[in-house]
């Protein structure tokens, strides 16, 4: 079973800043089958990135993903006010398809 | 347009069995490459993956919960049902269903691309 660890748990930043979120896997994620989701309070998660680096439909290009094996990152090049939310990584290469514990982006 | 809607009891007592239904439209679980999954989120906590069922009736379960979970589908009704036995207050959560479309992503593995709004379940006597 693959365990995903996200860091940091919380980040305090200002609009306009660049941010990188990390997701580490306890073992290699098959074929980089890793996704990133954004969740805002009271709403269901939204798919941002799949296959580690492909943006989902309608996702702005300020969001980018990278990584392979056991180390993955989500970068937001320039934070917009609507980007302050919780971000989860998830691997879908092998069951169980676990999530990380999330990183909360909060406004400084 | 693809939509999913979760339904079930808002309140269950400890030791009872929870039955949740995901009713979907815009796709069919009879179609090769379509899958549906359940996820939950306790208040203020992280997402937890629970179970998945595929078009060919393959099923996958959370390691820690597999003895308590059963997932099934009724393709004639466009519904997927999740049952969880022996409910406990720690199972209080919002429960989501989400679609996985291997066809849309043109792959053998795909993320959850469309989610329902979730249904909140409280376990209390």
Short mmCIF file of C-alpha atoms in Angstrom, two decimals:
data_model
loop_
_atom_site.label_atom_id
_atom_site.label_comp_id
_atom_site.label_asym_id
_atom_site.label_seq_id
_atom_site.Cartn_x
_atom_site.Cartn_y
_atom_site.Cartn_z
CA UNK A 1 0.00 0.00 0.00
CA UNK A 2 1.36 3.40 -1.02
CA UNK A 3 1.30 6.11 1.65
CA UNK A 4 1.44 9.73 0.49
CA UNK A 5 2.94 12.44 2.71
CA UNK A 6 2.31 16.09 1.88
CA UNK A 7 4.37 18.99 3.11
CA UNK A 8 4.00 21.44 4.58
CA UNK A 9 0.64 21.03 6.31
CA UNK A 10 -0.07 24.75 6.09
CA UNK A 11 1.41 27.62 4.10
CA UNK A 12 0.72 31.31 4.67
CA UNK A 13 1.32 33.37 1.56
CA UNK A 14 0.22 36.52 -0.20
CA UNK A 15 -1.49 36.88 -3.58
CA UNK A 16 1.04 37.16 -6.37
CA UNK A 17 3.58 34.88 -4.72
CA UNK A 18 4.86 31.61 -6.18
CA UNK A 19 4.33 28.42 -4.19
CA UNK A 20 5.46 24.81 -4.42
CA UNK A 21 3.66 22.01 -2.59
CA UNK A 22 5.25 18.61 -2.08
CA UNK A 23 3.90 15.08 -2.10
CA UNK A 24 6.13 12.14 -1.23
CA UNK A 25 5.23 8.50 -1.75
CA UNK A 26 6.34 5.56 0.40
CA UNK A 27 7.07 3.61 -2.79
CA UNK A 28 7.28 4.42 -6.46
CA UNK A 29 4.01 5.55 -8.05
CA UNK A 30 3.35 3.48 -11.12
CA UNK A 31 3.82 5.43 -14.37
CA UNK A 32 3.43 8.73 -12.49
CA UNK A 33 -0.27 8.07 -11.93
CA UNK A 34 -0.53 10.95 -9.50
CA UNK A 35 -3.23 13.61 -9.33
CA UNK A 36 -3.66 16.89 -7.50
CA UNK A 37 -7.05 18.15 -6.31
CA UNK A 38 -8.12 21.52 -4.95
CA UNK A 39 -10.83 21.75 -2.31
CA UNK A 40 -12.53 24.90 -1.06
CA UNK A 41 -14.65 25.00 2.11
CA UNK A 42 -18.01 23.27 1.74
CA UNK A 43 -17.27 22.07 -1.78
CA UNK A 44 -16.23 18.82 -3.39
CA UNK A 45 -12.63 18.50 -4.55
CA UNK A 46 -11.77 19.56 -8.10
CA UNK A 47 -9.22 17.81 -10.31
CA UNK A 48 -6.28 20.06 -11.18
CA UNK A 49 -3.46 17.84 -12.40
CA UNK A 50 -3.30 14.21 -13.53
CA UNK A 51 -0.47 11.94 -14.64
CA UNK A 52 1.75 14.12 -12.43
CA UNK A 53 2.02 16.97 -14.94
CA UNK A 54 -1.06 17.23 -17.18
CA UNK A 55 -3.56 19.97 -16.44
CA UNK A 56 -7.22 18.98 -16.30
CA UNK A 57 -9.74 20.68 -18.55
CA UNK A 58 -10.21 24.36 -17.74
CA UNK A 59 -7.35 24.60 -15.24
CA UNK A 60 -5.30 27.82 -15.62
CA UNK A 61 -1.70 27.49 -16.74
CA UNK A 62 -0.41 29.03 -13.50
CA UNK A 63 -0.90 25.52 -12.08
CA UNK A 64 1.80 23.01 -12.97
CA UNK A 65 2.80 19.60 -11.71
CA UNK A 66 6.04 17.70 -11.90
CA UNK A 67 7.83 14.69 -10.50
CA UNK A 68 8.10 10.96 -10.84
CA UNK A 69 8.84 7.90 -8.76
CA UNK A 70 8.32 8.97 -5.15
CA UNK A 71 8.60 12.77 -5.30
CA UNK A 72 6.00 15.07 -6.79
CA UNK A 73 5.30 18.79 -6.67
CA UNK A 74 2.47 21.16 -7.49
CA UNK A 75 3.51 24.71 -8.34
CA UNK A 76 1.29 27.76 -8.56
CA UNK A 77 3.30 30.39 -10.38
CA UNK A 78 1.40 33.45 -9.15
CA UNK A 79 -1.23 33.05 -6.46
CA UNK A 80 -4.66 34.46 -7.16
CA UNK A 81 -7.15 35.11 -4.32
CA UNK A 82 -9.25 32.13 -5.44
CA UNK A 83 -6.28 29.75 -5.08
CA UNK A 84 -6.36 29.79 -1.28
CA UNK A 85 -7.71 26.35 -0.50
CA UNK A 86 -6.61 22.87 0.53
CA UNK A 87 -4.65 20.76 -1.97
CA UNK A 88 -4.52 16.97 -1.97
CA UNK A 89 -2.37 14.57 -3.93
CA UNK A 90 -3.64 11.10 -4.79
CA UNK A 91 -2.10 8.11 -6.51
CA UNK A 92 -4.23 6.01 -8.83
CA UNK A 93 -1.67 3.53 -10.07
CA UNK A 94 -2.40 0.76 -7.60
CA UNK A 95 -5.17 -0.02 -5.16
CA UNK A 96 -5.82 1.29 -2.54
CA UNK A 97 -5.89 4.68 -4.27
CA UNK A 98 -4.83 6.73 -1.27
CA UNK A 99 -4.76 10.49 -0.77
CA UNK A 100 -2.18 12.57 1.04
CA UNK A 101 -3.25 14.43 4.17
CA UNK A 102 -3.46 17.77 2.38
CA UNK A 103 -1.74 21.16 2.37
CA UNK A 104 -3.73 24.22 3.33
CA UNK A 105 -2.86 27.45 1.56
CA UNK A 106 -3.94 30.42 3.62
CA UNK A 107 -3.74 34.14 3.03
CA UNK A 108 -0.96 35.87 4.93
CA UNK B 1 -23.43 16.60 -18.93
CA UNK B 2 -22.09 14.26 -16.28
CA UNK B 3 -23.64 14.56 -12.83
CA UNK B 4 -23.47 12.49 -9.66
CA UNK B 5 -25.63 12.75 -6.57
CA UNK B 6 -25.13 10.99 -3.25
CA UNK B 7 -28.06 10.07 -1.04
CA UNK B 8 -28.59 8.27 2.22
CA UNK B 9 -29.48 8.79 5.87
CA UNK B 10 -28.14 11.89 7.58
CA UNK B 11 -28.04 10.14 10.95
CA UNK B 12 -27.26 6.55 11.87
CA UNK B 13 -26.81 4.92 15.25
CA UNK B 14 -23.64 3.14 16.34
CA UNK B 15 -23.47 -0.51 15.21
CA UNK B 16 -25.99 0.10 12.43
CA UNK B 17 -25.28 -0.46 8.74
CA UNK B 18 -25.03 2.57 6.48
CA UNK B 19 -26.33 2.36 2.93
CA UNK B 20 -25.41 5.14 0.51
CA UNK B 21 -26.52 5.50 -3.09
CA UNK B 22 -24.78 7.36 -5.88
CA UNK B 23 -27.16 8.19 -8.73
CA UNK B 24 -25.43 9.38 -11.87
CA UNK B 25 -26.24 10.60 -15.36
CA UNK B 26 -24.34 11.41 -18.53
CA UNK B 27 -22.51 8.09 -18.70
CA UNK B 28 -23.14 4.39 -18.23
CA UNK B 29 -21.37 1.86 -16.06
CA UNK B 30 -22.10 -0.63 -18.80
CA UNK B 31 -19.54 1.16 -20.96
CA UNK B 32 -16.06 -0.32 -21.02
CA UNK B 33 -13.64 1.89 -19.11
CA UNK B 34 -16.12 3.51 -16.76
CA UNK B 35 -15.63 3.26 -13.00
CA UNK B 36 -17.13 4.82 -9.91
CA UNK B 37 -15.52 5.39 -6.57
CA UNK B 38 -16.44 6.47 -3.02
CA UNK B 39 -14.42 8.83 -0.85
CA UNK B 40 -15.17 10.29 2.59
CA UNK B 41 -14.01 13.25 4.61
CA UNK B 42 -14.50 13.59 8.38
CA UNK B 43 -15.14 17.15 9.54
CA UNK B 44 -11.95 19.20 9.27
CA UNK B 45 -9.91 16.22 8.13
CA UNK B 46 -8.41 14.80 4.95
CA UNK B 47 -10.00 12.88 2.12
CA UNK B 48 -10.07 9.11 2.55
CA UNK B 49 -10.52 6.75 -0.42
CA UNK B 50 -13.01 3.96 0.31
CA UNK B 51 -13.94 1.78 -2.65
CA UNK B 52 -14.21 1.51 -6.42
CA UNK B 53 -16.33 -0.53 -8.84
CA UNK B 54 -15.61 -0.94 -12.53
CA UNK B 55 -17.77 -1.54 -15.62
CA UNK B 56 -16.74 -5.20 -15.56
CA UNK B 57 -17.71 -5.52 -11.87
CA UNK B 58 -14.14 -5.53 -10.58
CA UNK B 59 -14.11 -4.10 -7.06
CA UNK B 60 -11.41 -2.53 -4.92
CA UNK B 61 -11.50 -1.58 -1.24
CA UNK B 62 -9.64 0.43 1.36
CA UNK B 63 -7.28 -1.85 3.25
CA UNK B 64 -8.38 -0.65 6.67
CA UNK B 65 -12.13 -0.76 5.91
CA UNK B 66 -12.49 -3.68 3.53
CA UNK B 67 -14.11 -5.98 6.08
CA UNK B 68 -16.91 -3.43 6.55
CA UNK B 69 -17.50 -2.21 2.99
CA UNK B 70 -19.47 -3.58 0.07
CA UNK B 71 -19.83 -1.78 -3.24
CA UNK B 72 -22.31 -2.79 -5.92
CA UNK B 73 -23.93 -1.38 -9.05
CA UNK B 74 -27.34 -1.36 -10.65
CA UNK B 75 -26.69 -0.33 -14.23
CA UNK B 76 -30.40 -0.28 -15.09
CA UNK B 77 -30.91 2.48 -12.54
CA UNK B 78 -27.54 4.21 -13.07
CA UNK B 79 -26.77 3.72 -9.39
CA UNK B 80 -23.89 2.51 -7.26
CA UNK B 81 -24.50 1.49 -3.67
CA UNK B 82 -21.97 1.48 -0.83
CA UNK B 83 -22.75 -0.28 2.43
CA UNK B 84 -20.67 0.10 5.56
CA UNK B 85 -21.38 -2.13 8.52
CA UNK B 86 -20.93 -1.58 12.25
CA UNK B 87 -20.96 2.21 12.09
CA UNK B 88 -19.09 4.16 14.77
CA UNK B 89 -18.96 7.88 15.64
CA UNK B 90 -15.53 8.06 13.97
CA UNK B 91 -17.32 7.28 10.68
CA UNK B 92 -19.05 10.66 10.84
CA UNK B 93 -18.10 12.32 7.56
CA UNK B 94 -19.16 13.74 4.24
CA UNK B 95 -19.30 10.90 1.74
CA UNK B 96 -18.59 11.61 -1.92
CA UNK B 97 -18.91 9.55 -5.08
CA UNK B 98 -16.78 10.33 -8.11
CA UNK B 99 -16.37 9.08 -11.65
CA UNK B 100 -13.27 7.57 -13.20
CA UNK B 101 -13.32 7.48 -16.99
CA UNK B 102 -10.54 5.46 -18.55
CA UNK B 103 -12.07 6.36 -21.92
CA UNK B 104 -11.87 10.12 -21.41
CA UNK B 105 -8.23 9.91 -20.39
CA UNK B 106 -7.40 7.26 -22.98
CA UNK B 107 -5.49 5.26 -20.41
CA UNK B 108 -5.50 2.18 -18.24
CA UNK B 109 -5.52 4.36 -15.13
CA UNK B 110 -7.30 7.66 -14.57
CA UNK B 111 -8.07 10.14 -11.78
CA UNK B 112 -11.50 11.12 -10.48
CA UNK B 113 -12.67 13.77 -12.90
CA UNK B 114 -16.27 14.44 -11.82
CA UNK B 115 -17.49 14.49 -8.21
CA UNK B 116 -20.84 14.65 -6.53
CA UNK B 117 -21.58 17.34 -3.95
CA UNK B 118 -21.40 14.85 -1.09
CA UNK B 119 -23.78 13.72 1.62
CA UNK B 120 -23.15 14.22 5.32
CA UNK B 121 -23.56 11.29 7.67
CA UNK B 122 -23.49 11.63 11.44
CA UNK B 123 -23.12 8.59 13.67
CA UNK B 124 -24.63 9.16 17.07
CA UNK B 125 -26.95 7.47 19.50
#
